[in-house]
CSV table of C-alpha atoms in Angstrom, one decimal:
chain,number,residue,atom,x,y,z
S,1,MET,CA,6.3,27.4,-90.0
S,2,THR,CA,5.5,25.5,-86.1
S,3,THR,CA,8.1,25.6,-83.8
S,4,GLN,CA,8.4,22.1,-82.5
S,5,PRO,CA,9.2,22.0,-78.6
S,6,HIS,CA,12.5,20.2,-77.4
S,7,PRO,CA,12.4,16.3,-77.4
S,8,ALA,CA,13.9,17.1,-74.4
S,9,ARG,CA,11.1,19.1,-72.9
S,10,ARG,CA,8.8,17.1,-75.1
S,11,ALA,CA,9.7,14.4,-72.8
S,12,LEU,CA,8.9,16.5,-69.6
S,13,LEU,CA,5.7,17.5,-70.7
S,14,ARG,CA,3.7,14.5,-70.9
S,15,LEU,CA,5.7,13.2,-67.5
S,16,PHE,CA,3.6,16.3,-65.9
S,17,LEU,CA,0.9,15.9,-67.6
S,18,GLY,CA,0.6,12.3,-66.7
S,19,SER,CA,1.8,12.6,-62.9
S,20,ALA,CA,-0.9,15.4,-62.8
S,21,VAL,CA,-3.7,13.0,-64.4
S,22,LEU,CA,-2.4,9.9,-61.7
S,23,LEU,CA,-2.7,12.7,-58.5
S,24,LEU,CA,-5.7,14.0,-59.7
S,25,PRO,CA,-8.1,11.2,-58.4
S,26,ALA,CA,-5.9,10.4,-54.7
S,27,CYS,CA,-6.8,14.1,-54.0
S,28,GLN,CA,-10.1,14.0,-54.9
S,29,THR,CA,-10.6,11.0,-52.8
S,30,ASP,CA,-8.9,13.2,-49.6
S,31,THR,CA,-11.3,15.9,-50.8
S,32,ALA,CA,-13.7,13.9,-50.3
S,33,THR,CA,-13.8,11.4,-47.3
S,34,THR,CA,-11.8,13.6,-44.9
S,35,PRO,CA,-13.9,14.9,-42.1
S,36,GLY,CA,-15.0,18.3,-41.4
S,37,PRO,CA,-14.1,19.8,-38.1
S,38,ASP,CA,-16.9,17.9,-35.6
S,39,THR,CA,-19.0,21.0,-34.7
S,40,THR,CA,-21.8,18.9,-32.5
S,41,GLY,CA,-19.7,18.2,-29.1
S,42,THR,CA,-18.8,15.2,-29.7
S,43,PRO,CA,-15.0,14.5,-28.9
S,44,ALA,CA,-13.4,11.8,-31.3
S,45,ASP,CA,-12.9,8.2,-30.3
S,46,ALA,CA,-10.2,7.5,-28.8
S,47,PRO,CA,-7.4,5.8,-31.8
S,48,PRO,CA,-7.3,1.4,-31.5
S,49,TRP,CA,-4.6,1.4,-30.2
S,50,ALA,CA,-5.2,3.7,-27.3
S,51,SER,CA,-3.7,1.7,-24.2
S,52,PRO,CA,-7.2,1.0,-21.9
S,53,PRO,CA,-7.6,3.4,-18.2
S,54,THR,CA,-5.8,2.0,-15.6
S,55,ARG,CA,-7.5,0.0,-13.5
S,56,THR,CA,-7.2,0.8,-9.7
S,57,ALA,CA,-8.4,-1.1,-6.2
S,58,THR,CA,-11.3,1.7,-4.7
S,59,ASP,CA,-12.5,0.6,-8.5
S,60,ALA,CA,-16.3,-0.2,-8.6
S,61,GLY,CA,-17.3,-3.8,-9.0
S,62,LEU,CA,-14.0,-5.8,-8.1
S,63,THR,CA,-14.1,-8.5,-5.1
S,64,ALA,CA,-12.4,-8.2,-2.0
S,65,GLU,CA,-9.9,-10.7,-2.9
S,66,GLN,CA,-8.9,-8.3,-6.3
S,67,ARG,CA,-8.8,-5.4,-4.4
S,68,PRO,CA,-5.4,-6.3,-2.6
S,69,THR,CA,-3.9,-8.2,-5.6
S,70,LEU,CA,-4.4,-5.1,-8.0
S,71,LEU,CA,-2.8,-2.7,-5.5
S,72,ALA,CA,-0.1,-5.3,-5.4
S,73,GLU,CA,0.5,-4.7,-8.7
S,74,THR,CA,-0.1,-1.0,-9.1
S,75,LEU,CA,1.4,0.1,-5.8
S,76,SER,CA,3.9,2.8,-5.9
S,77,SER,CA,7.8,3.4,-4.1
S,78,THR,CA,8.1,5.4,-0.9
S,79,PRO,CA,10.7,7.5,0.3
S,80,ALA,CA,11.8,5.1,2.4
S,81,ASP,CA,12.4,2.6,-0.4
S,82,THR,CA,15.4,4.4,-1.6
S,83,THR,CA,16.8,4.6,1.9
S,84,ILE,CA,17.6,1.1,2.3
S,85,ASP,CA,21.3,1.5,2.6
S,86,LEU,CA,21.2,2.6,5.7
S,87,PRO,CA,22.2,0.6,9.3
S,88,TYR,CA,18.7,1.9,11.2
S,89,THR,CA,15.4,1.1,10.5
S,90,TYR,CA,12.8,2.9,12.0
S,91,LEU,CA,9.0,2.1,12.9
S,92,HIS,CA,6.7,4.6,15.3
S,93,LEU,CA,4.3,3.1,16.5
S,94,GLN,CA,0.7,3.5,19.1
S,95,THR,CA,-1.0,1.1,20.5
S,96,TRP,CA,-4.0,0.4,22.6
S,97,THR,CA,-3.5,-3.2,23.7
S,98,ARG,CA,-6.1,-5.1,25.7
S,99,ALA,CA,-5.1,-6.8,29.4
S,100,THR,CA,-7.2,-8.8,31.3
S,101,ASN,CA,-10.0,-5.6,32.4
S,102,THR,CA,-7.7,-3.2,31.0
S,103,ILE,CA,-6.7,-0.8,28.2
S,104,ILE,CA,-3.3,-0.4,27.3
S,105,ARG,CA,-1.9,2.5,25.2
S,106,THR,CA,1.4,2.8,24.4
S,107,ASP,CA,3.9,5.3,21.5
S,108,ILE,CA,6.6,3.6,20.5
S,109,ARG,CA,10.3,4.6,18.1
S,110,ARG,CA,12.3,1.9,18.1
S,111,TRP,CA,15.5,1.7,16.2
S,112,ARG,CA,16.8,-1.1,14.7
S,113,HIS,CA,20.4,-2.9,13.3
S,114,ALA,CA,20.6,-5.3,11.0
S,115,ASP,CA,22.1,-6.8,13.9
S,116,GLY,CA,19.7,-6.5,16.3
S,117,SER,CA,21.1,-4.2,18.7
S,118,GLY,CA,18.9,-1.2,18.9
S,119,ARG,CA,16.8,1.7,21.2
S,120,GLU,CA,13.9,1.9,21.7
S,121,VAL,CA,11.5,4.7,23.2
S,122,THR,CA,8.1,4.3,24.8
S,123,ARG,CA,5.7,6.4,26.2
S,124,ARG,CA,2.9,4.8,27.9
S,125,ALA,CA,-0.6,6.9,28.5
S,126,PRO,CA,-2.7,6.0,31.3
S,127,ASP,CA,-4.3,2.5,31.3
S,128,LEU,CA,-8.4,2.5,30.5
S,129,ALA,CA,-9.9,0.6,32.9
S,130,GLY,CA,-12.2,-2.0,31.0
S,131,VAL,CA,-12.6,-3.0,27.3
S,132,ASP,CA,-14.7,-1.8,26.1
S,133,HIS,CA,-13.0,0.8,24.5
S,134,GLN,CA,-12.8,3.1,20.9
S,135,PRO,CA,-9.6,4.8,20.2
S,136,ARG,CA,-10.2,8.1,19.3
S,137,PRO,CA,-7.7,10.9,18.0
S,138,ASP,CA,-8.1,12.9,21.2
S,139,GLU,CA,-6.4,9.9,22.9
S,140,ARG,CA,-3.4,10.9,21.0
S,141,PRO,CA,-1.9,14.6,22.5
S,142,LEU,CA,-1.9,12.2,26.1
S,143,PHE,CA,1.7,10.4,24.4
S,144,ASP,CA,3.0,14.0,24.8
S,145,HIS,CA,3.0,14.1,27.6
S,146,ALA,CA,3.8,11.4,29.7
S,147,THR,CA,7.6,10.0,30.4
S,148,PRO,CA,9.3,8.6,27.6
S,149,THR,CA,11.0,5.2,29.2
S,150,THR,CA,14.2,4.2,26.5
S,151,HIS,CA,15.2,0.9,26.8
S,152,ARG,CA,19.0,0.0,24.8
S,153,HIS,CA,19.2,-3.6,23.1
S,154,PRO,CA,22.5,-4.9,22.5
S,155,PRO,CA,22.8,-6.9,19.2
S,156,GLY,CA,21.1,-10.0,19.3
S,157,SER,CA,18.3,-9.2,21.7
S,158,LEU,CA,16.1,-7.1,19.2
S,159,HIS,CA,14.4,-9.7,16.5
S,160,PRO,CA,12.0,-8.4,13.7
S,161,TYR,CA,8.7,-9.9,13.2
S,162,LEU,CA,10.3,-12.5,10.6
S,163,PRO,CA,13.7,-13.1,10.1
S,164,GLU,CA,15.3,-11.5,6.3
S,165,PRO,CA,14.4,-11.5,3.3
S,166,VAL,CA,11.2,-12.2,4.2
S,167,PRO,CA,10.1,-14.3,1.3
S,168,ALA,CA,8.4,-12.9,-2.1
S,169,ASP,CA,6.3,-16.1,-2.8
S,170,PRO,CA,2.7,-15.3,-0.9
S,171,THR,CA,2.4,-19.1,-0.3
S,172,GLN,CA,6.0,-19.0,1.6
S,173,LEU,CA,5.3,-16.2,3.8
S,174,ALA,CA,1.6,-17.4,4.2
S,175,LYS,CA,3.0,-20.4,5.3
S,176,LEU,CA,5.7,-18.3,8.0
S,177,LEU,CA,2.2,-16.1,9.2
S,178,ALA,CA,0.2,-19.0,10.2
S,179,PRO,CA,0.2,-22.4,10.5
S,180,ALA,CA,-0.3,-23.6,7.6
S,181,GLU,CA,-1.0,-27.0,9.4
S,182,LEU,CA,-4.2,-25.1,11.0
S,183,ALA,CA,-5.1,-24.1,7.2
S,184,SER,CA,-8.8,-25.7,7.7
S,185,GLU,CA,-9.4,-24.9,11.4
S,186,PRO,CA,-11.9,-21.5,12.2
S,187,ALA,CA,-9.3,-19.1,14.0
S,188,TYR,CA,-6.9,-19.4,10.9
S,189,PRO,CA,-7.7,-16.8,9.2
S,190,ARG,CA,-7.3,-14.6,12.2
S,191,LEU,CA,-4.2,-16.2,12.4
S,192,LEU,CA,-3.0,-15.0,9.6
S,193,ALA,CA,-4.4,-11.7,9.6
S,194,GLY,CA,-2.4,-11.7,12.9
S,195,GLY,CA,0.5,-11.8,10.9
S,196,VAL,CA,0.3,-9.9,8.4
S,197,ILE,CA,-0.6,-7.1,11.0
S,198,GLY,CA,2.3,-8.3,12.8
S,199,LEU,CA,5.0,-8.5,10.1
S,200,ALA,CA,4.5,-4.6,9.5
S,201,THR,CA,4.0,-3.4,12.5
S,202,SER,CA,7.5,-4.7,13.7
S,203,GLN,CA,10.0,-4.4,10.4
S,204,HIS,CA,9.7,-2.1,7.5
S,205,LEU,CA,8.2,-3.4,4.4
S,206,ASN,CA,9.6,-2.6,0.5
S,207,ARG,CA,7.8,-2.6,-2.0
S,208,PRO,CA,8.2,-5.8,-3.1
S,209,GLN,CA,7.4,-7.5,-0.2
S,210,ARG,CA,4.7,-5.1,0.4
S,211,ALA,CA,3.1,-6.7,-2.5
S,212,THR,CA,3.8,-9.7,-1.1
S,213,ALA,CA,2.1,-9.6,2.0
S,214,LEU,CA,-1.3,-8.3,0.0
S,215,ARG,CA,-1.1,-11.0,-2.1
S,216,VAL,CA,-1.0,-13.3,1.3
S,217,LEU,CA,-4.3,-11.2,2.4
S,218,ALA,CA,-6.0,-11.3,-0.9
S,219,ARG,CA,-6.5,-15.3,0.3
S,220,ILE,CA,-8.0,-15.5,3.5
S,221,THR,CA,-10.9,-16.7,4.2
S,222,GLY,CA,-13.1,-14.4,4.4
S,223,ILE,CA,-12.6,-11.9,4.2
S,224,THR,CA,-14.9,-8.7,2.5
S,225,TYR,CA,-13.6,-5.1,1.6
S,226,ARG,CA,-15.8,-2.3,3.5
S,227,GLY,CA,-15.2,1.0,1.1
S,228,THR,CA,-12.7,3.7,2.4
S,229,THR,CA,-11.9,4.5,6.4
S,230,THR,CA,-10.2,6.8,8.1
S,231,ASP,CA,-7.7,6.3,11.0
S,232,ILE,CA,-8.1,7.8,13.6
S,233,ALA,CA,-4.4,9.8,13.2
S,234,GLY,CA,-7.3,11.2,9.7
S,235,ARG,CA,-5.6,9.1,6.7
S,236,THR,CA,-7.9,7.1,4.9
S,237,GLY,CA,-7.1,3.8,3.7
S,238,LEU,CA,-8.7,0.5,2.0
S,239,ALA,CA,-10.8,-0.7,5.0
S,240,PHE,CA,-10.5,-4.6,4.9
S,241,HIS,CA,-12.3,-7.4,7.5
S,242,VAL,CA,-12.0,-10.9,8.3
S,243,THR,CA,-14.3,-11.9,10.9
S,244,ALA,CA,-13.4,-15.8,12.0
S,245,ASP,CA,-13.4,-17.4,16.0
S,246,GLY,CA,-15.0,-14.7,17.3
S,247,SER,CA,-13.9,-11.3,16.6
S,248,THR,CA,-13.8,-9.1,13.5
S,249,THR,CA,-9.5,-8.0,12.7
S,250,VAL,CA,-10.0,-4.6,10.3
S,251,LEU,CA,-6.2,-3.0,8.5
S,252,ILE,CA,-6.3,-0.2,6.4
S,253,ILE,CA,-4.6,0.4,3.4
S,254,ASP,CA,-3.0,2.9,1.9
S,255,PRO,CA,-4.6,3.1,-2.1
S,256,THR,CA,-1.5,3.8,-3.6
S,257,THR,CA,1.3,2.5,-1.6
S,258,GLY,CA,-0.1,-1.1,0.0
S,259,GLU,CA,1.8,-0.3,3.1
S,260,LEU,CA,-0.6,-0.6,6.3
S,261,LEU,CA,-2.0,2.2,7.9
S,262,ALA,CA,-4.1,0.7,11.3
S,263,ALA,CA,-5.4,-2.5,12.1
S,264,HIS,CA,-7.8,-2.9,14.9
S,265,GLU,CA,-9.1,-6.3,16.7
S,266,ARG,CA,-12.3,-6.5,18.3
S,267,ILE,CA,-13.8,-9.4,20.5
S,268,ASN,CA,-17.5,-10.8,19.5
S,269,GLY,CA,-19.8,-11.9,22.2
S,270,SER,CA,-17.9,-13.7,24.0
S,271,ILE,CA,-18.0,-12.9,28.1
S,272,LYS,CA,-16.0,-10.2,27.4
S,273,PRO,CA,-16.7,-8.8,24.4
S,274,GLY,CA,-14.3,-5.5,23.4
S,275,LEU,CA,-11.2,-3.6,21.9
S,276,PHE,CA,-8.6,-6.2,21.6
S,277,SER,CA,-6.0,-4.7,19.6
S,278,TYR,CA,-5.4,-0.8,17.5
S,279,VAL,CA,-2.4,0.2,16.0
S,280,LEU,CA,-1.5,2.8,14.0
S,281,ILE,CA,2.2,3.6,12.3
S,282,LEU,CA,3.0,6.4,11.7
S,283,ALA,CA,6.1,6.7,10.5
S,284,ARG,CA,8.8,3.7,8.9
S,285,GLY,CA,11.8,4.0,7.7
S,286,HIS,CA,15.9,4.3,7.7
S,287,THR,CA,18.1,6.0,9.6
S,288,THR,CA,22.0,6.5,9.8
S,289,ASP,CA,21.3,6.9,14.1
S,290,THR,CA,19.5,5.4,16.9
S,291,VAL,CA,18.9,9.4,17.5
S,292,THR,CA,17.7,10.7,14.4
S,293,PRO,CA,13.9,9.5,13.3
S,294,PRO,CA,13.8,9.6,9.0
S,295,ALA,CA,13.5,12.6,7.3
S,296,THR,CA,10.5,11.2,6.2
S,297,GLY,CA,8.9,10.1,10.2
């Protein structure tokens, strides 16, 4: 006599066998289509949802106008961007400036309060006769041996290049840096480049303000990009040239933070060709008094 399975066991057996039949083709398909180990040494393609690599201002194939615009969109913050609540802004500059037939060399440390008060300490290296001069790194130690002169400024006497806040719109900022009514004149690109330099060498620019200044730089007619270069303090940056009105202005921009590192202008083809100005921005930030430089300075 054959023993019949319990009805519940028969139902369970039918369910199990049906599931096995349904799963078997799927298992076979997975086994057939799953790729084996890559033995060719070629990396697998990136997934379709992967983000494209971020472009940088130093990439090949960009125009001179695109580079500062791209940097404005990707620039990073600096330690000074986080200390804006401290009462004094600080700038440390070294300058070479034409005065008739002489180049004047000056080291400037400036502390400025929002009320226009502050303190400046200047040191002058010996003046150079003639204007056909290119500043060199070995000149910079001369400032360390020069006698310092201190200037104290009462409230309202130490002015920034532009009143704060600096406009966030590049069109508005450009109008403040160079007269818009001169936009069609040959000198306008030179004036606008000089305005960007004057702004950066007079007051601390935070990250959004640096981005706006870079967008103004991108709009200068005739601007060219000359690759990376090194200033006389040994720092590497992007070199932008503006040739207009008988002179060539060079701006060296940090490729990460967008800060102006150095700038210089040379007079071309005039009666007295040669250096017009050279400036290094060595430190910038915020501090608590008119004696102590910022920790990053």
